[in-house]
């Protein structure tokens, strides 16, 4: 990868707020060549085909298909770096370890309302 090349990021989360925050963060850090988002597995699959992103952030809990099952399918068909994003805590630890076993490169926690900067 060239040093000044922006990274294409696809943000997949069923929460519009989380997508908006992640998009702003990617732009602020100059990682993004135009972040796009999808709210569920079907939208994510279509956006991956359309945009060919460099990296994907993927919510663990989504409608239609959970993020871990989507990740398993993705790694089989089109491997790419995936960062799992979760609001799960201890009760969801098995899902997070399943995500790492399925090929996620890292896991980060969704921002909590109390940790967001003031507007």
Short mmCIF file of N, CA and C in Angstrom, two decimals:
data_model
loop_
_atom_site.label_atom_id
_atom_site.label_comp_id
_atom_site.label_asym_id
_atom_site.label_seq_id
_atom_site.Cartn_x
_atom_site.Cartn_y
_atom_site.Cartn_z
N UNK A 1 0.84 -1.17 0.00
CA UNK A 1 0.00 0.00 0.00
C UNK A 1 0.89 1.24 0.00
N UNK A 2 0.55 2.21 -0.83
CA UNK A 2 1.30 3.46 -0.88
C UNK A 2 1.02 4.28 0.37
N UNK A 3 2.04 5.01 0.90
CA UNK A 3 1.88 5.71 2.17
C UNK A 3 0.76 6.75 2.19
N UNK A 4 0.51 7.44 1.09
CA UNK A 4 -0.51 8.50 1.10
C UNK A 4 -1.86 8.03 0.58
N UNK A 5 -1.98 6.77 0.31
CA UNK A 5 -3.24 6.23 -0.20
C UNK A 5 -4.26 6.14 0.92
N UNK A 6 -5.45 6.63 0.66
CA UNK A 6 -6.52 6.51 1.65
C UNK A 6 -7.10 5.10 1.60
N UNK A 7 -7.54 4.63 2.73
CA UNK A 7 -8.07 3.29 2.87
C UNK A 7 -9.59 3.34 2.72
N UNK A 8 -10.14 2.47 1.90
CA UNK A 8 -11.58 2.37 1.74
C UNK A 8 -12.18 1.59 2.90
N UNK A 9 -13.13 2.20 3.59
CA UNK A 9 -13.74 1.60 4.77
C UNK A 9 -15.23 1.39 4.51
N UNK A 10 -15.70 0.18 4.79
CA UNK A 10 -17.13 -0.10 4.76
C UNK A 10 -17.58 -0.34 6.19
N UNK A 11 -18.53 0.46 6.66
CA UNK A 11 -19.02 0.40 8.03
C UNK A 11 -20.36 -0.31 8.02
N UNK A 12 -20.43 -1.46 8.69
CA UNK A 12 -21.66 -2.26 8.70
C UNK A 12 -22.17 -2.33 10.13
N UNK A 13 -23.26 -1.64 10.39
CA UNK A 13 -23.87 -1.61 11.72
C UNK A 13 -25.33 -1.25 11.55
N UNK A 14 -26.20 -1.87 12.33
CA UNK A 14 -27.62 -1.57 12.21
C UNK A 14 -27.99 -0.25 12.88
N UNK A 15 -27.09 0.36 13.61
CA UNK A 15 -27.35 1.64 14.27
C UNK A 15 -26.82 2.79 13.41
N UNK A 16 -27.73 3.66 12.98
CA UNK A 16 -27.32 4.82 12.18
C UNK A 16 -26.37 5.72 12.96
N UNK A 17 -26.57 5.84 14.26
CA UNK A 17 -25.69 6.66 15.09
C UNK A 17 -24.27 6.11 15.10
N UNK A 18 -24.13 4.81 15.29
CA UNK A 18 -22.80 4.20 15.30
C UNK A 18 -22.14 4.36 13.93
N UNK A 19 -22.90 4.18 12.85
CA UNK A 19 -22.34 4.37 11.51
C UNK A 19 -21.85 5.80 11.33
N UNK A 20 -22.63 6.76 11.78
CA UNK A 20 -22.25 8.16 11.65
C UNK A 20 -20.97 8.47 12.44
N UNK A 21 -20.89 7.98 13.68
CA UNK A 21 -19.69 8.22 14.50
C UNK A 21 -18.46 7.56 13.87
N UNK A 22 -18.61 6.32 13.42
CA UNK A 22 -17.48 5.62 12.80
C UNK A 22 -17.03 6.32 11.52
N UNK A 23 -17.99 6.81 10.75
CA UNK A 23 -17.67 7.52 9.51
C UNK A 23 -16.88 8.79 9.82
N UNK A 24 -17.34 9.57 10.79
CA UNK A 24 -16.63 10.80 11.17
C UNK A 24 -15.23 10.49 11.67
N UNK A 25 -15.09 9.43 12.45
CA UNK A 25 -13.77 9.05 12.97
C UNK A 25 -12.84 8.67 11.82
N UNK A 26 -13.33 7.90 10.87
CA UNK A 26 -12.50 7.50 9.73
C UNK A 26 -12.08 8.71 8.92
N UNK A 27 -12.98 9.64 8.69
CA UNK A 27 -12.63 10.83 7.92
C UNK A 27 -11.63 11.70 8.67
N UNK A 28 -11.83 11.85 9.96
CA UNK A 28 -10.94 12.69 10.77
C UNK A 28 -9.52 12.12 10.77
N UNK A 29 -9.41 10.83 10.70
CA UNK A 29 -8.08 10.19 10.73
C UNK A 29 -7.52 9.96 9.33
N UNK A 30 -8.19 10.50 8.33
CA UNK A 30 -7.74 10.41 6.94
C UNK A 30 -7.54 8.97 6.47
N UNK A 31 -8.37 8.09 6.99
CA UNK A 31 -8.30 6.69 6.58
C UNK A 31 -9.20 6.39 5.39
N UNK A 32 -10.13 7.26 5.17
CA UNK A 32 -11.24 6.90 4.33
C UNK A 32 -11.20 7.57 2.97
N UNK A 33 -11.43 6.79 1.94
CA UNK A 33 -11.54 7.35 0.60
C UNK A 33 -13.02 7.53 0.24
N UNK A 34 -13.85 7.54 1.25
CA UNK A 34 -15.29 7.67 1.06
C UNK A 34 -16.01 6.54 1.76
N UNK A 35 -16.11 6.64 3.06
CA UNK A 35 -16.74 5.56 3.84
C UNK A 35 -18.17 5.38 3.39
N UNK A 36 -18.55 4.17 3.30
CA UNK A 36 -19.93 3.83 2.98
C UNK A 36 -20.44 2.96 4.12
N UNK A 37 -21.74 2.82 4.18
CA UNK A 37 -22.24 1.99 5.26
C UNK A 37 -23.40 1.14 4.79
N UNK A 38 -23.62 0.10 5.56
CA UNK A 38 -24.73 -0.80 5.35
C UNK A 38 -25.30 -1.19 6.70
N UNK A 39 -26.59 -1.39 6.77
CA UNK A 39 -27.22 -1.66 8.04
C UNK A 39 -27.44 -3.12 8.37
N UNK A 40 -27.23 -4.00 7.39
CA UNK A 40 -27.42 -5.43 7.66
C UNK A 40 -26.56 -6.24 6.69
N UNK A 41 -26.62 -7.54 6.83
CA UNK A 41 -25.76 -8.42 6.03
C UNK A 41 -26.04 -8.31 4.54
N UNK A 42 -27.29 -8.17 4.16
CA UNK A 42 -27.63 -8.06 2.74
C UNK A 42 -27.05 -6.79 2.14
N UNK A 43 -27.21 -5.68 2.84
CA UNK A 43 -26.66 -4.41 2.36
C UNK A 43 -25.13 -4.48 2.32
N UNK A 44 -24.54 -5.11 3.32
CA UNK A 44 -23.08 -5.24 3.36
C UNK A 44 -22.56 -6.04 2.17
N UNK A 45 -23.21 -7.15 1.88
CA UNK A 45 -22.79 -7.98 0.75
C UNK A 45 -22.82 -7.18 -0.55
N UNK A 46 -23.90 -6.43 -0.76
CA UNK A 46 -24.02 -5.63 -1.97
C UNK A 46 -22.97 -4.53 -2.04
N UNK A 47 -22.71 -3.87 -0.91
CA UNK A 47 -21.71 -2.79 -0.87
C UNK A 47 -20.29 -3.34 -1.08
N UNK A 48 -20.01 -4.52 -0.55
CA UNK A 48 -18.69 -5.11 -0.76
C UNK A 48 -18.46 -5.36 -2.24
N UNK A 49 -19.46 -5.90 -2.93
CA UNK A 49 -19.34 -6.15 -4.36
C UNK A 49 -19.18 -4.84 -5.14
N UNK A 50 -19.93 -3.83 -4.74
CA UNK A 50 -19.93 -2.55 -5.45
C UNK A 50 -18.65 -1.74 -5.21
N UNK A 51 -18.19 -1.69 -3.95
CA UNK A 51 -17.13 -0.75 -3.58
C UNK A 51 -15.74 -1.36 -3.42
N UNK A 52 -15.67 -2.66 -3.24
CA UNK A 52 -14.39 -3.33 -3.03
C UNK A 52 -13.55 -2.63 -1.94
N UNK A 53 -14.08 -2.55 -0.72
CA UNK A 53 -13.37 -1.82 0.34
C UNK A 53 -12.09 -2.55 0.77
N UNK A 54 -11.19 -1.78 1.40
CA UNK A 54 -9.94 -2.34 1.92
C UNK A 54 -10.16 -3.00 3.27
N UNK A 55 -11.07 -2.47 4.05
CA UNK A 55 -11.34 -2.97 5.40
C UNK A 55 -12.82 -2.79 5.71
N UNK A 56 -13.30 -3.63 6.60
CA UNK A 56 -14.71 -3.64 6.97
C UNK A 56 -14.82 -3.55 8.48
N UNK A 57 -15.71 -2.69 8.97
CA UNK A 57 -16.09 -2.78 10.38
C UNK A 57 -17.45 -3.46 10.39
N UNK A 58 -17.62 -4.39 11.29
CA UNK A 58 -18.81 -5.25 11.27
C UNK A 58 -19.39 -5.39 12.66
N UNK A 59 -20.66 -5.05 12.79
CA UNK A 59 -21.38 -5.19 14.06
C UNK A 59 -21.61 -6.67 14.35
N UNK A 60 -21.47 -7.05 15.60
CA UNK A 60 -21.71 -8.44 16.00
C UNK A 60 -23.19 -8.77 15.92
N UNK A 61 -24.04 -7.87 16.39
CA UNK A 61 -25.48 -8.11 16.40
C UNK A 61 -26.15 -7.27 15.33
N UNK A 62 -26.73 -7.95 14.33
CA UNK A 62 -27.43 -7.28 13.24
C UNK A 62 -28.70 -8.05 12.91
N UNK A 63 -29.66 -7.38 12.26
CA UNK A 63 -30.85 -8.09 11.81
C UNK A 63 -30.52 -9.01 10.64
N UNK A 64 -31.33 -9.98 10.40
CA UNK A 64 -31.25 -10.95 9.30
C UNK A 64 -30.15 -11.99 9.49
N UNK A 65 -28.93 -11.56 9.76
CA UNK A 65 -27.82 -12.49 9.98
C UNK A 65 -26.84 -11.81 10.93
N UNK A 66 -26.42 -12.52 11.97
CA UNK A 66 -25.49 -11.90 12.91
C UNK A 66 -24.12 -11.74 12.26
N UNK A 67 -23.34 -10.84 12.83
CA UNK A 67 -22.04 -10.49 12.27
C UNK A 67 -21.05 -11.64 12.20
N UNK A 68 -21.08 -12.54 13.18
CA UNK A 68 -20.13 -13.66 13.18
C UNK A 68 -20.41 -14.61 12.03
N UNK A 69 -21.67 -14.93 11.79
CA UNK A 69 -22.00 -15.80 10.65
C UNK A 69 -21.68 -15.11 9.33
N UNK A 70 -21.95 -13.81 9.24
CA UNK A 70 -21.60 -13.06 8.04
C UNK A 70 -20.09 -13.11 7.82
N UNK A 71 -19.33 -12.93 8.90
CA UNK A 71 -17.86 -12.97 8.82
C UNK A 71 -17.37 -14.32 8.31
N UNK A 72 -17.94 -15.40 8.81
CA UNK A 72 -17.55 -16.74 8.34
C UNK A 72 -17.74 -16.87 6.83
N UNK A 73 -18.91 -16.43 6.35
CA UNK A 73 -19.18 -16.49 4.91
C UNK A 73 -18.23 -15.59 4.13
N UNK A 74 -17.99 -14.40 4.64
CA UNK A 74 -17.11 -13.45 3.97
C UNK A 74 -15.70 -14.01 3.84
N UNK A 75 -15.18 -14.59 4.90
CA UNK A 75 -13.81 -15.10 4.87
C UNK A 75 -13.66 -16.29 3.92
N UNK A 76 -14.73 -17.01 3.73
CA UNK A 76 -14.70 -18.13 2.79
C UNK A 76 -14.73 -17.63 1.35
N UNK A 77 -15.51 -16.58 1.09
CA UNK A 77 -15.72 -16.12 -0.28
C UNK A 77 -14.83 -14.96 -0.70
N UNK A 78 -14.54 -14.04 0.22
CA UNK A 78 -13.75 -12.85 -0.12
C UNK A 78 -13.01 -12.35 1.12
N UNK A 79 -11.93 -13.00 1.48
CA UNK A 79 -11.20 -12.61 2.69
C UNK A 79 -10.74 -11.15 2.64
N UNK A 80 -10.89 -10.47 3.76
CA UNK A 80 -10.45 -9.07 3.89
C UNK A 80 -10.29 -8.77 5.37
N UNK A 81 -9.56 -7.72 5.72
CA UNK A 81 -9.46 -7.35 7.13
C UNK A 81 -10.81 -6.88 7.67
N UNK A 82 -11.23 -7.45 8.79
CA UNK A 82 -12.51 -7.09 9.41
C UNK A 82 -12.27 -6.80 10.87
N UNK A 83 -12.80 -5.66 11.30
CA UNK A 83 -12.79 -5.28 12.71
C UNK A 83 -14.22 -5.41 13.22
N UNK A 84 -14.42 -6.26 14.19
CA UNK A 84 -15.74 -6.45 14.76
C UNK A 84 -16.01 -5.32 15.76
N UNK A 85 -17.22 -4.81 15.72
CA UNK A 85 -17.64 -3.74 16.63
C UNK A 85 -18.81 -4.28 17.43
N UNK A 86 -18.74 -4.11 18.75
CA UNK A 86 -19.76 -4.72 19.59
C UNK A 86 -20.12 -3.85 20.77
N UNK A 87 -21.38 -3.90 21.14
CA UNK A 87 -21.81 -3.29 22.40
C UNK A 87 -21.91 -4.36 23.48
N UNK A 88 -21.59 -5.60 23.10
CA UNK A 88 -21.65 -6.71 24.04
C UNK A 88 -20.55 -6.59 25.08
N UNK A 89 -20.85 -7.05 26.27
CA UNK A 89 -19.84 -7.06 27.33
C UNK A 89 -19.56 -8.52 27.68
N UNK A 90 -19.45 -8.84 28.93
CA UNK A 90 -19.10 -10.21 29.34
C UNK A 90 -20.06 -11.27 28.82
N UNK A 91 -21.36 -10.95 28.77
CA UNK A 91 -22.32 -11.99 28.34
C UNK A 91 -22.15 -12.34 26.87
N UNK A 92 -21.49 -11.48 26.10
CA UNK A 92 -21.28 -11.77 24.69
C UNK A 92 -19.87 -12.18 24.35
N UNK A 93 -19.09 -12.51 25.37
CA UNK A 93 -17.67 -12.83 25.16
C UNK A 93 -17.48 -14.01 24.21
N UNK A 94 -18.37 -14.99 24.24
CA UNK A 94 -18.22 -16.14 23.34
C UNK A 94 -18.40 -15.72 21.88
N UNK A 95 -19.31 -14.78 21.62
CA UNK A 95 -19.47 -14.27 20.25
C UNK A 95 -18.21 -13.58 19.77
N UNK A 96 -17.57 -12.86 20.68
CA UNK A 96 -16.36 -12.14 20.30
C UNK A 96 -15.20 -13.09 20.04
N UNK A 97 -15.08 -14.13 20.86
CA UNK A 97 -14.01 -15.11 20.60
C UNK A 97 -14.32 -15.91 19.33
N UNK A 98 -15.60 -16.15 19.05
CA UNK A 98 -15.99 -16.79 17.79
C UNK A 98 -15.60 -15.92 16.60
N UNK A 99 -15.76 -14.61 16.74
CA UNK A 99 -15.41 -13.68 15.66
C UNK A 99 -13.91 -13.73 15.38
N UNK A 100 -13.10 -13.74 16.42
CA UNK A 100 -11.65 -13.83 16.23
C UNK A 100 -11.28 -15.16 15.57
N UNK A 101 -11.92 -16.22 16.00
CA UNK A 101 -11.65 -17.54 15.40
C UNK A 101 -12.07 -17.58 13.93
N UNK A 102 -13.10 -16.81 13.58
CA UNK A 102 -13.60 -16.79 12.20
C UNK A 102 -12.75 -15.90 11.29
N UNK A 103 -11.84 -15.11 11.87
CA UNK A 103 -10.94 -14.32 11.03
C UNK A 103 -10.91 -12.83 11.28
N UNK A 104 -11.67 -12.33 12.24
CA UNK A 104 -11.60 -10.90 12.55
C UNK A 104 -10.19 -10.55 13.01
N UNK A 105 -9.71 -9.38 12.59
CA UNK A 105 -8.36 -8.97 12.99
C UNK A 105 -8.35 -8.27 14.34
N UNK A 106 -9.51 -7.73 14.75
CA UNK A 106 -9.59 -7.06 16.04
C UNK A 106 -11.05 -6.86 16.41
N UNK A 107 -11.25 -6.46 17.64
CA UNK A 107 -12.59 -6.19 18.16
C UNK A 107 -12.52 -4.86 18.89
N UNK A 108 -13.51 -4.03 18.68
CA UNK A 108 -13.60 -2.80 19.47
C UNK A 108 -15.03 -2.64 19.96
N UNK A 109 -15.16 -1.89 21.02
CA UNK A 109 -16.48 -1.72 21.63
C UNK A 109 -17.14 -0.46 21.07
N UNK A 110 -18.45 -0.56 20.83
CA UNK A 110 -19.20 0.62 20.43
C UNK A 110 -19.04 1.70 21.49
N UNK A 111 -19.00 2.95 21.07
CA UNK A 111 -18.93 4.02 22.07
C UNK A 111 -20.22 4.06 22.88
N UNK A 112 -20.09 4.28 24.15
CA UNK A 112 -21.27 4.47 24.99
C UNK A 112 -21.63 5.93 24.98
N UNK A 113 -22.89 6.22 25.18
CA UNK A 113 -23.35 7.60 25.15
C UNK A 113 -22.55 8.46 26.13
N UNK A 114 -22.19 7.91 27.28
CA UNK A 114 -21.46 8.68 28.29
C UNK A 114 -20.04 8.99 27.87
N UNK A 115 -19.50 8.29 26.87
CA UNK A 115 -18.11 8.53 26.45
C UNK A 115 -18.02 9.41 25.21
N UNK A 116 -19.16 9.78 24.63
CA UNK A 116 -19.13 10.60 23.42
C UNK A 116 -18.78 12.03 23.77
N UNK A 117 -18.00 12.71 22.92
CA UNK A 117 -17.68 14.10 23.19
C UNK A 117 -18.92 14.97 23.05
N UNK A 118 -18.99 16.08 23.78
CA UNK A 118 -20.15 16.96 23.65
C UNK A 118 -20.19 17.58 22.25
N UNK A 119 -21.38 17.90 21.81
CA UNK A 119 -21.54 18.49 20.47
C UNK A 119 -21.08 19.91 20.45
#
